[in-house]
Amino acid sequence: MADEPGSGTGGMPAAAPLGRLGIAFAVVVSAAHLWANLFGTLPELQAAGFHFGLFAVLCVLLFPASGPRALRIIVDGLIAAGALATSIYLYMAEDALYARGVRFIWSDWIAALTAIAIVMELARRTTGWVVPVLTLLALTYVVLWGPHVPGAFAFAGLSAETLLFRSYFGTDGMFGPIARISWTFVFMFILLGAFLVRSGAGDFILALARAAAGRMTGGPGIVAILGSGLMGSITGSAVANTVSTGVITIPLMKRAGFPPKFAGGVEAAASTGGQLMPPVMGAGAFVMASFTQISYLEIIAVSVLPAILYFFTVGVFVRLEAARLGLTPETDAEPIGPVLRQGWHFLLPIAALAGLLIWGFTPVFAAAIAILVTVASSWLSGTPMRLDDVLAAAADGAKAMAPTAMLLLCVGLIVNVVGMTGIGNTFSLMLSGWAGGSLLLTLVLVALASLILGMGLPVTASYIVLATLSAPAIYGLMVDAELVRTLMAGGTTPELAAYALLAAPDLAALVGQQMTETQASTLLAALPADIRATLADGLLSPPLLASMLLAAHLVIFWLSQDSNVTPPVALCAFAAASIAGTRPMETGLSAWKIAKGLYLVPLLFVYQPLVTGTGIEPLLTALMALPAFMALAASLQGYFATTLSPLSRLGLGLAGSAIILPWGTLWEHVALSCFLAVGLAVFWRFQTRRA
């Protein structure tokens, strides 16, 4: 989950090793957070303050300042002392501040400025310059240059005292909702991942993947997909997933005959999918639950099928490349039975986690119990976790969490500015205007924005910023499209006729009757935004509206992953290239092609009922998508049982696109028939040549 920060990849600084005192402090940090999550009664604001103070000290130890040793000690000592002092001050001074009528005194100014400066500096050390620079621009926009911005983004401005109060003491600032997600859900699941890895679950996952797929054609590539998907489901970390599983899977793929850059691309694409695989899904899933007010359990439940579709797409590329190269299956893979008999107990923590979530327990409590089950189940193996292992796992969890904590606290300042200035609503309206009301063009613009943000922001930060700015636009267009379909079918409310008389008199007589798509779109466009919102509440069911909101956020969450595999900044691909011994850009381009599911699956969120459907609709949608993804993968790879001609590649590409996009059921069936016809023709040609 703490993937980009501290990874030492793609220009990010690597964490320094901790001495005994530092490891002991990391254990204390984990213990304090466990107590706060399970037994603590501190108010959320003050708990977030201590979360900041403890992890700031740990960040100083892991990412020390540069320069002469004496200067480093002085600078880091001041930062650590300042972080602890400001977290304590938040606890001590809040009541007095409100007793004064929220009027700042000199110590309030010093504490607020110090805390903001420290979190920006530590975010710079762990994630680079982009996040703190964006934070500084956001804060100064409120008090300095906002009034001088022309056009829609002009902001009258607030006083520095108001800004500091909302940023430091306020419940929406750096210690607000994003910080609460950080010290609760994110920390607990990172800690669970650390315990699972320390218990040996990672080795078992790789062994299980090799046993399950090792004997298949292109088996090492399938092993990479299964291993990275399963590993990512417990860690939620893309770059760390690439490094930990890639040292095994990439040499396996190269030895089997895959080109090195293709092997690195497969591992990068598969590891990126690990952040899409429940139950962890990176920190973004917890932020999504907070933004949408949809339960974490519901989010991970609807995310299973999309994740499977993504890994299926990566698997299609592997099988096509293996067939093109004429690779043969391995014969030395261990059967799956002995592997399961030796390591079945590693599945108990995941089963406990899933069971507790289904039974209605909170994710924090479920993660805590899963940690206990991890320790207990390790005693069923030959290497039980003893006290030293438990302490080491606690230290590993705190070290992995430290960069993510600073990142989320810093991003909380940006989100606070977006909320207090209303710039998010402005951006959403402008995005809709640029796209001309086209949902597809809006998705393209969001994808481009995601790629640009991903060049400098970690995945989680990219999702938070994009979700704050563009989720309302995608959600609004999805709701409008559903309203058009409802109006075409004759849907109406008691107030709609009156609204239509005022906004579109020539269409008022058609209200409550069947309309054409043009008539329904014209009527809806004529209504003011607040009336359309009221109309949506009256015509569309609350579960449908909630599912469309979730679909909008899932689109952004998926698109925010593309910076892992898309040049010029592709952290996972660059990490895989260092293992494969290939050029980073070549591996990045290979990963970008193999990870096309990042762009294809989100289309099913908005154009097909993969998320918004009920009953078996999501399953039918997923099954219909399988041939579409096969066709598109074959078109991109240029191979399908035999080398494809340009015309065949074009036909497969068009057929796959027609199945995904909403061109009507008839066109979907025609496209599916074309795909089957091309596939049969190519296969017949291949069989004839072989005969």
XYZ file of C-alpha atoms in Angstrom:
691
model
C 0.000 0.000 0.000
C 2.870 2.330 0.671
C 4.096 1.714 -2.818
C 5.666 4.757 -4.361
C 7.109 6.471 -1.316
C 10.281 5.005 -0.091
C 10.521 2.525 -2.820
C 13.789 3.728 -4.103
C 12.383 3.498 -7.602
C 11.724 6.087 -10.238
C 13.609 8.809 -8.413
C 11.941 8.240 -5.058
C 14.300 8.192 -2.057
C 14.993 4.884 -0.373
C 14.441 4.532 3.368
C 17.541 4.420 5.541
C 18.050 1.362 7.765
C 17.029 1.790 11.384
C 19.205 0.989 14.367
C 17.922 -0.812 17.422
C 16.550 2.377 18.938
C 14.765 3.245 15.705
C 13.274 -0.249 15.409
C 12.103 -0.041 19.018
C 10.452 3.306 18.282
C 8.761 1.819 15.197
C 7.335 -0.949 17.385
C 6.067 1.684 19.833
C 4.396 3.563 16.970
C 2.603 0.399 15.844
C 1.564 -0.443 19.406
C 0.238 3.084 19.955
C -1.845 2.916 16.794
C -3.182 -0.521 17.681
C -4.264 0.824 21.050
C -5.817 3.929 19.464
C -7.763 1.853 16.931
C -8.997 -0.835 19.307
C -9.249 0.748 22.749
C -8.532 4.475 22.469
C -11.124 7.148 23.243
C -9.305 10.238 21.966
C -11.282 12.588 19.701
C -10.470 11.998 16.046
C -8.729 15.363 15.610
C -6.346 14.739 18.488
C -5.749 11.108 17.503
C -4.783 12.331 14.022
C -2.438 14.860 15.657
C -0.564 12.162 17.540
C -0.545 10.057 14.356
C 1.278 12.960 12.714
C 3.733 13.447 15.574
C 4.753 9.793 15.883
C 5.120 9.126 12.177
C 6.935 12.422 11.630
C 9.635 11.294 14.067
C 9.829 7.922 12.327
C 10.081 9.646 8.931
C 12.995 11.716 10.217
C 14.772 8.499 11.208
C 14.004 6.777 7.900
C 14.612 9.782 5.622
C 17.256 11.963 7.301
C 18.281 15.370 6.007
C 21.247 15.731 3.702
C 24.418 17.638 4.485
C 27.079 17.477 7.202
C 26.330 15.103 10.054
C 26.165 17.837 12.719
C 23.761 19.894 10.614
C 21.616 16.825 9.904
C 21.302 16.071 13.596
C 20.268 19.639 14.380
C 17.731 19.893 11.522
C 16.198 16.471 12.116
C 16.118 17.028 15.862
C 14.227 20.298 15.414
C 11.768 18.694 12.999
C 11.102 15.742 15.315
C 10.693 18.006 18.352
C 8.467 20.373 16.405
C 6.208 17.540 15.207
C 5.749 16.158 18.725
C 5.251 19.649 20.165
C 2.574 20.616 17.622
C 0.691 17.344 18.120
C 0.701 17.882 21.876
C -0.277 21.542 21.413
C -3.287 20.488 19.362
C -4.400 18.344 22.294
C -3.765 21.029 24.924
C -4.868 24.236 23.187
C -8.060 23.349 21.320
C -10.477 24.092 24.167
C -8.735 27.374 24.989
C -8.951 28.452 21.339
C -12.719 27.997 21.249
C -13.043 29.705 24.642
C -11.375 32.776 23.057
C -13.917 32.790 20.251
C -11.525 31.181 17.774
C -9.094 34.117 17.933
C -5.453 33.189 17.379
C -2.690 34.094 19.810
C 1.027 33.955 18.960
C 1.401 30.283 19.971
C -1.477 29.244 17.685
C 0.261 30.904 14.737
C 3.564 29.198 15.509
C 2.015 25.739 16.041
C -0.087 25.832 12.851
C 2.715 27.135 10.633
C 5.211 24.669 12.115
C 2.950 21.647 11.617
C 2.197 22.573 7.987
C 5.866 23.240 7.213
C 6.945 19.923 8.753
C 4.395 17.808 6.909
C 5.341 19.468 3.620
C 9.045 18.899 4.241
C 8.567 15.242 5.148
C 6.304 14.716 2.146
C 9.124 16.179 0.032
C 11.626 13.765 1.524
C 9.458 10.711 0.956
C 7.619 11.430 -2.311
C 9.531 14.226 -4.032
C 8.740 17.861 -4.748
C 5.383 17.617 -6.505
C 3.075 17.073 -3.507
C 4.538 19.851 -1.301
C 4.661 22.290 -4.244
C 0.991 21.588 -5.021
C 0.195 22.051 -1.323
C 2.018 25.382 -1.230
C 0.223 26.566 -4.373
C -3.129 25.537 -2.890
C -2.536 27.330 0.414
C -1.250 30.518 -1.197
C -4.171 30.475 -3.638
C -6.507 31.005 -0.685
C -4.701 33.994 0.851
C -2.520 35.547 -1.870
C -3.110 35.028 -5.564
C -6.685 33.681 -5.743
C -8.222 37.155 -6.287
C -5.824 37.797 -9.184
C -6.813 34.677 -11.162
C -9.031 35.599 -14.119
C -12.191 33.754 -15.059
C -14.032 30.998 -13.266
C -11.157 30.103 -10.933
C -11.017 33.544 -9.297
C -11.408 33.367 -5.505
C -12.050 36.359 -3.248
C -9.634 35.056 -0.645
C -9.612 34.325 3.075
C -7.468 35.649 5.898
C -4.331 33.770 6.887
C -5.834 33.165 10.336
C -8.912 31.500 8.820
C -6.765 29.366 6.542
C -4.510 28.194 9.386
C -7.471 27.465 11.630
C -9.153 25.324 8.971
C -5.890 23.619 8.073
C -4.615 22.846 11.592
C -7.525 23.010 14.050
C -10.361 22.348 11.603
C -11.956 18.954 11.060
C -11.406 19.137 7.281
C -7.714 20.038 7.191
C -4.524 18.042 7.596
C -6.053 16.254 10.597
C -9.437 15.753 8.952
C -11.065 12.846 7.066
C -7.965 11.883 5.045
C -5.891 11.708 8.240
C -8.559 9.577 9.929
C -8.401 7.134 7.029
C -4.621 7.103 7.394
C -4.416 6.254 11.110
C -7.289 3.763 11.022
C -7.899 1.716 7.877
C -4.658 2.291 6.000
C -2.391 1.660 8.964
C -4.212 -1.477 10.057
C -4.093 -3.074 6.628
C -0.455 -2.152 6.067
C 0.293 -3.751 9.423
C -1.671 -6.852 8.413
C 0.341 -7.055 5.193
C 3.590 -6.804 7.162
C 2.533 -9.675 9.439
C 1.490 -11.822 6.481
C 4.804 -11.260 4.693
C 6.822 -11.898 7.863
C 4.862 -15.110 8.514
C 5.899 -16.541 5.142
C 2.597 -16.027 3.311
C 4.399 -14.355 0.409
C 6.511 -17.431 -0.316
C 3.412 -19.611 -0.110
C 1.545 -17.387 -2.586
C 4.323 -17.670 -5.148
C 4.573 -21.428 -4.640
C 0.792 -21.774 -5.003
C 0.787 -19.686 -8.190
C 3.574 -21.770 -9.723
C 1.808 -25.006 -8.798
C -1.477 -23.765 -10.273
C -0.106 -22.415 -13.551
C 3.403 -23.730 -13.991
C 2.385 -26.545 -16.329
C 0.370 -24.285 -18.667
C 1.656 -22.840 -21.945
C 3.301 -19.587 -20.960
C 3.102 -20.856 -17.389
C 5.768 -18.543 -15.893
C 3.816 -15.544 -17.165
C 0.612 -16.889 -15.635
C 2.563 -17.510 -12.412
C 3.542 -13.830 -12.408
C -0.098 -12.832 -12.864
C -1.437 -15.097 -10.131
C 1.436 -14.409 -7.751
C 1.290 -10.646 -8.153
C -2.494 -10.602 -7.946
C -2.558 -12.650 -4.761
C 0.356 -10.759 -3.238
C -1.265 -7.448 -4.091
C -4.516 -8.571 -2.495
C -2.792 -8.612 0.897
C -0.332 -5.734 0.522
C -1.976 -3.320 -1.933
C 1.472 -2.130 -3.030
C 2.391 -1.947 -6.706
C 6.119 -1.165 -6.719
C 6.871 -3.333 -3.688
C 4.818 -6.082 -5.321
C 6.904 -5.775 -8.493
C 10.174 -6.015 -6.598
C 9.186 -8.823 -4.222
C 7.559 -11.128 -6.777
C 9.533 -9.988 -9.824
C 12.856 -11.316 -8.530
C 11.304 -14.780 -8.895
C 8.860 -14.476 -11.782
C 10.918 -12.393 -14.227
C 13.862 -14.867 -14.311
C 11.319 -17.690 -14.686
C 9.747 -15.986 -17.704
C 13.124 -15.252 -19.284
C 14.245 -18.850 -18.778
C 11.010 -20.068 -20.399
C 11.776 -18.048 -23.540
C 9.868 -14.774 -23.093
C 11.769 -11.648 -24.243
C 13.162 -9.775 -21.206
C 11.221 -6.571 -21.891
C 7.984 -8.579 -22.236
C 8.731 -10.406 -18.968
C 9.267 -7.099 -17.189
C 6.110 -5.673 -18.732
C 4.020 -8.635 -17.580
C 5.296 -8.339 -14.024
C 4.695 -4.571 -13.942
C 1.174 -4.931 -15.351
C 0.316 -7.791 -12.996
C 1.690 -5.957 -9.948
C -0.330 -2.882 -10.866
C -3.397 -5.115 -10.856
C -2.560 -6.073 -7.286
C -3.842 -2.654 -6.188
C -7.154 -3.433 -7.886
C -7.613 -6.809 -6.213
C -9.696 -6.997 -3.005
C -9.532 -7.067 -0.060
C -6.908 -4.310 0.333
C -6.859 -2.406 -3.004
C -4.350 0.125 -1.715
C -5.170 3.162 0.382
C -7.489 4.453 -2.331
C -10.266 2.004 -1.441
C -10.527 3.427 2.073
C -10.508 6.990 0.747
C -13.234 5.965 -1.704
C -15.361 4.646 1.133
C -14.992 7.990 2.904
C -15.754 10.069 -0.199
C -18.804 8.092 -1.293
C -20.108 7.019 2.132
C -20.431 3.523 0.656
C -19.247 0.706 2.888
C -15.787 -0.716 2.335
C -17.320 -4.198 2.118
C -19.577 -3.141 -0.765
C -16.635 -1.550 -2.589
C -14.479 -4.667 -2.421
C -17.479 -6.869 -3.299
C -18.152 -5.076 -6.591
C -14.410 -4.878 -7.339
C -13.842 -8.630 -7.587
C -15.182 -9.103 -11.127
C -13.377 -6.061 -12.582
C -10.086 -7.244 -11.063
C -10.565 -10.707 -12.560
C -11.252 -9.132 -15.960
C -8.042 -7.117 -15.704
C -5.913 -10.159 -14.906
C -7.695 -12.085 -17.652
C -6.592 -9.416 -20.136
C -2.979 -9.653 -18.967
C -3.229 -13.437 -19.223
C -4.466 -13.212 -22.820
C -1.356 -11.222 -23.759
C 0.840 -13.856 -22.084
C -0.846 -16.776 -23.863
C -0.724 -15.015 -27.244
C 2.964 -14.222 -26.855
C 3.716 -17.771 -25.694
C 1.875 -19.177 -28.729
C 3.643 -16.764 -31.067
C 7.036 -17.836 -29.713
C 6.103 -21.514 -29.699
C 6.864 -21.971 -26.006
C 6.172 -25.324 -24.355
C 4.800 -25.925 -20.842
C 7.115 -26.580 -17.918
C 7.322 -30.122 -16.599
C 9.019 -29.544 -13.249
C 6.237 -27.552 -11.548
C 5.158 -28.998 -8.223
C 1.562 -30.286 -8.028
C -0.868 -28.006 -6.271
C -1.949 -30.601 -3.697
C 1.335 -30.791 -1.735
C 1.679 -26.998 -1.806
C -1.780 -26.559 -0.299
C -1.140 -29.244 2.316
C 2.051 -27.515 3.395
C 0.704 -23.958 3.459
C -3.072 -24.073 3.799
C -2.831 -22.271 7.125
C -1.664 -19.093 5.328
C -5.185 -18.792 3.929
C -6.746 -18.595 7.401
C -6.027 -14.863 8.000
C -7.596 -13.911 4.660
C -10.582 -16.144 5.394
C -10.952 -14.566 8.830
C -10.734 -11.069 7.344
C -13.351 -11.794 4.676
C -15.642 -13.560 7.122
C -15.569 -10.742 9.675
C -16.257 -8.130 6.990
C -19.207 -10.131 5.680
C -20.564 -10.546 9.214
C -20.639 -6.770 9.625
C -17.545 -6.041 11.710
C -15.577 -2.887 10.944
C -12.501 -3.179 8.696
C -10.285 -2.037 11.575
C -11.524 -4.784 13.894
C -11.403 -7.370 11.098
C -7.787 -6.450 10.311
C -6.829 -6.686 13.995
C -8.321 -10.164 14.311
C -6.664 -11.203 11.042
C -3.299 -10.146 12.523
C -3.917 -12.374 15.551
C -4.972 -15.231 13.260
C -1.777 -14.728 11.239
C 0.356 -15.183 14.342
C -1.709 -18.128 15.565
C -1.782 -19.881 12.179
C 1.992 -19.566 11.808
C 2.318 -22.075 14.644
C 0.782 -24.651 12.304
C 3.900 -24.407 10.132
C 7.517 -25.317 10.687
C 8.465 -21.650 11.222
C 6.127 -20.228 13.883
C 6.186 -16.509 14.589
C 7.870 -15.916 17.932
C 8.141 -12.672 19.869
C 11.062 -11.411 17.777
C 9.104 -12.031 14.582
C 6.023 -10.264 15.959
C 8.084 -7.221 16.934
C 9.842 -7.250 13.562
C 6.483 -7.353 11.760
C 5.224 -4.441 13.871
C 8.345 -2.461 12.984
C 7.984 -3.358 9.285
C 4.391 -2.126 9.292
C 5.297 1.205 10.882
C 8.222 1.730 8.476
C 6.015 0.965 5.468
C 3.315 3.310 6.763
C 5.542 6.329 7.496
C 5.778 7.750 3.942
C 2.088 7.097 3.281
C 1.130 8.892 6.508
C 3.009 12.047 5.499
C 1.611 11.851 1.983
C -2.011 11.583 3.123
C -1.645 14.330 5.731
C -0.185 16.655 3.091
C -2.875 15.755 0.547
C -5.459 16.524 3.236
C -4.380 20.171 3.032
C -5.003 20.201 -0.731
C -8.425 18.564 -0.373
C -9.322 21.112 2.318
C -8.505 23.989 -0.050
C -10.544 22.412 -2.838
C -13.511 22.165 -0.486
C -13.316 25.621 1.073
C -12.851 27.445 -2.256
C -15.370 25.471 -4.321
C -12.770 24.937 -7.021
C -13.812 21.287 -7.320
C -17.319 22.184 -8.501
C -15.884 24.763 -10.886
C -13.492 22.247 -12.398
C -16.270 19.672 -12.796
C -18.463 22.169 -14.640
C -15.576 23.179 -16.881
C -14.736 19.533 -17.554
C -18.308 18.906 -18.655
C -18.165 22.019 -20.830
C -14.894 20.995 -22.491
C -16.325 17.555 -23.223
C -19.541 19.052 -24.631
C -21.614 16.741 -22.428
C -19.953 13.649 -23.913
C -19.273 10.988 -21.301
C -16.647 9.284 -23.485
C -14.741 12.517 -24.083
C -14.923 13.276 -20.358
C -13.317 9.905 -19.630
C -10.573 10.674 -22.146
C -9.888 14.039 -20.493
C -9.809 12.451 -17.026
C -7.441 9.757 -18.305
C -5.102 12.430 -19.680
C -5.287 14.393 -16.429
C -4.572 11.206 -14.500
C -1.522 10.495 -16.638
C -0.177 14.020 -16.164
C -0.781 13.973 -12.411
C 0.724 10.503 -12.179
C 4.037 11.810 -13.504
C 4.568 13.562 -10.182
C 2.009 12.266 -7.712
C 1.837 8.815 -6.125
C -1.183 6.741 -7.112
C -3.179 7.430 -3.941
C -2.609 11.177 -4.108
C -3.485 11.190 -7.805
C -6.779 9.431 -7.074
C -7.670 11.800 -4.218
C -7.008 14.923 -6.275
C -8.805 13.614 -9.370
C -11.753 12.278 -7.396
C -12.177 15.630 -5.667
C -12.092 17.504 -8.970
C -13.692 15.262 -11.580
C -15.864 12.607 -9.882
C -18.894 14.952 -9.766
C -18.627 15.507 -13.531
C -18.537 11.791 -14.371
C -21.313 11.032 -11.886
C -23.474 13.856 -13.254
C -23.113 12.660 -16.841
C -23.939 9.079 -15.836
C -27.057 10.267 -14.020
C -28.076 12.406 -17.002
C -27.695 9.433 -19.355
C -29.900 7.306 -17.108
C -32.474 10.119 -16.868
C -32.602 10.343 -20.664
C -33.342 6.615 -20.882
C -36.021 6.973 -18.199
C -37.683 9.925 -19.949
C -37.623 8.040 -23.253
C -39.550 5.229 -21.571
C -42.208 7.655 -20.259
C -40.944 8.154 -16.735
C -42.130 11.294 -14.981
C -42.715 12.986 -11.619
C -45.637 15.212 -10.551
C -43.467 18.341 -10.848
C -41.847 17.536 -14.197
C -44.744 18.778 -16.337
C -44.634 22.176 -14.632
C -40.865 22.401 -15.000
C -41.156 21.455 -18.687
C -43.741 24.200 -19.330
C -41.244 26.771 -18.062
C -38.031 25.337 -19.536
C -39.148 23.637 -22.787
C -42.802 24.436 -23.569
C -42.759 22.666 -26.931
C -41.870 19.379 -25.208
C -44.197 19.690 -22.193
C -46.957 17.687 -23.889
C -44.627 14.704 -24.249
C -43.918 14.414 -20.508
C -45.050 11.013 -19.279
C -45.066 9.569 -22.811
C -42.426 7.828 -24.860
C -39.907 10.241 -26.402
C -37.047 10.036 -28.808
C -33.521 10.315 -27.454
C -33.165 13.787 -28.953
C -36.372 15.002 -27.314
C -35.448 13.583 -23.919
C -31.926 15.048 -24.107
C -33.289 18.463 -25.137
C -35.787 18.504 -22.270
C -33.174 17.478 -19.731
C -30.661 20.046 -20.986
C -33.258 22.794 -20.636
C -33.765 22.093 -16.931
C -31.546 23.849 -14.342
C -28.963 21.721 -12.503
C -30.847 21.746 -9.183
C -34.052 20.644 -10.925
C -32.185 17.808 -12.635
C -30.888 16.686 -9.238
C -34.427 16.691 -7.838
C -35.627 14.810 -10.909
C -32.923 12.181 -10.411
C -34.007 11.656 -6.806
C -37.604 11.211 -7.951
C -37.036 8.950 -10.956
C -33.989 6.889 -10.011
C -33.705 4.562 -7.044
C -31.204 5.365 -4.258
C -29.287 2.085 -4.825
C -28.871 2.949 -8.514
C -27.633 6.457 -7.695
C -25.188 5.034 -5.133
C -23.882 2.485 -7.621
C -23.354 5.205 -10.254
C -21.439 7.305 -7.720
C -19.286 4.291 -6.909
C -18.769 3.618 -10.630
C -17.570 7.203 -11.148
C -15.019 6.849 -8.352
C -13.915 3.426 -9.554
C -13.233 4.878 -13.000
C -10.896 7.463 -11.475
C -9.347 4.893 -9.127
C -8.516 2.612 -12.058
C -7.221 5.399 -14.281
C -5.016 6.689 -11.468
C -3.065 3.413 -11.629
C -1.786 4.130 -15.140
C 1.257 6.043 -13.908
C 2.671 2.707 -12.758
C 2.973 1.424 -16.321
C 2.800 4.445 -18.635
C 5.984 6.180 -19.821
C 7.618 8.596 -19.297
C 7.049 7.904 -15.575
C 6.270 4.223 -14.987
C 7.460 3.223 -11.531
C 6.471 -0.447 -11.704
C 7.882 -0.862 -15.199
C 11.161 0.791 -14.222
C 11.462 -1.467 -11.182
C 10.765 -4.507 -13.376
C 13.310 -3.287 -15.964
C 16.048 -3.212 -13.326
C 15.331 -6.888 -12.553
C 14.930 -7.939 -16.191
C 18.069 -6.096 -17.276
C 16.265 -4.126 -19.988
C 15.906 -0.488 -20.922
C 13.277 1.228 -18.741
C 11.382 2.881 -21.599
C 11.158 -0.336 -23.632
C 9.811 -2.182 -20.620
C 7.444 0.712 -19.903
C 5.974 0.574 -23.411
C 5.551 -3.186 -23.108
C 3.829 -2.808 -19.727
C 1.618 -0.020 -21.092
C 0.368 -2.304 -23.864
C -0.166 -5.323 -21.591
C -2.009 -3.254 -18.964
C -4.698 -2.087 -21.398
C -7.315 -3.410 -18.990
C -6.772 -0.219 -16.982
C -8.547 1.649 -19.791
C -10.958 -1.038 -21.008
C -12.550 -2.154 -17.733
C -13.558 1.412 -16.693
C -15.636 1.601 -19.878
C -17.725 -1.238 -18.456
C -18.276 0.804 -15.286
C -20.024 3.597 -17.166
C -21.400 1.963 -20.322
C -22.296 -1.519 -19.099
C -23.890 -2.728 -15.813
C -20.683 -4.213 -14.382
C -21.087 -2.074 -11.245
C -24.576 -0.591 -11.580
C -26.327 -3.833 -12.498
C -28.414 -6.009 -10.205
C -28.723 -9.764 -9.887
C -26.673 -11.571 -12.502
C -26.222 -8.516 -14.743
C -22.617 -7.890 -13.600
C -21.710 -11.541 -14.230
C -23.299 -11.506 -17.704
C -21.470 -8.264 -18.463
C -18.170 -9.821 -17.409
C -18.787 -12.901 -19.547
C -19.654 -10.708 -22.537
C -16.458 -8.734 -21.996
C -14.198 -11.800 -22.211
C -14.353 -12.176 -26.030
C -14.105 -8.390 -26.392
C -10.872 -8.279 -24.410
C -9.525 -11.283 -26.301
C -10.244 -9.546 -29.602
C -8.633 -6.290 -28.524
C -5.568 -8.080 -27.099
C -5.127 -10.060 -30.311
C -5.492 -6.867 -32.328
C -2.785 -5.131 -30.294
C -0.495 -8.169 -30.226
C -0.952 -8.925 -33.944
C -1.306 -12.635 -33.297
C -4.230 -15.020 -32.876
C -3.245 -18.641 -33.579
C -1.221 -17.146 -36.443
C 0.203 -13.785 -37.399
C -2.688 -11.456 -38.230
C -2.965 -9.328 -41.331
C -3.638 -5.595 -40.860
C -7.249 -6.128 -41.975
C -7.771 -8.924 -39.444
C -6.295 -6.787 -36.672
C -8.618 -3.926 -37.590
C -11.637 -6.243 -37.662
C -10.838 -7.704 -34.260
C -10.278 -4.247 -32.805
C -13.607 -2.973 -34.103
C -15.426 -6.099 -32.925
C -13.964 -5.809 -29.423
C -14.834 -2.118 -29.201
C -18.394 -2.724 -30.397
C -18.974 -5.300 -27.662
C -17.836 -2.890 -24.922
C -19.355 0.399 -26.040
C -23.145 0.993 -25.824
C -24.101 0.695 -29.468
C -27.151 -1.436 -28.721
C -27.682 -5.141 -28.160
C -27.968 -5.874 -31.880
C -24.556 -4.339 -32.592
C -23.047 -6.256 -29.665
C -24.294 -9.525 -31.132
C -23.061 -8.562 -34.597
C -19.649 -7.683 -33.160
C -19.502 -10.949 -31.217
C -20.381 -12.869 -34.395
C -17.624 -11.020 -36.282
C -15.112 -11.904 -33.596
C -16.109 -15.567 -33.716
C -15.984 -15.544 -37.519
C -12.510 -13.999 -37.593
C -11.343 -16.347 -34.876
C -12.634 -19.420 -36.674
C -11.150 -18.274 -39.980
C -7.740 -17.670 -38.422
C -7.853 -20.966 -36.552
C -8.875 -22.858 -39.727
C -6.004 -21.217 -41.593
C -3.598 -22.207 -38.835
C -4.831 -25.807 -38.783
C -4.596 -26.023 -42.595
C -1.010 -24.776 -42.571
C -0.073 -27.183 -39.780
C -1.606 -30.107 -41.679
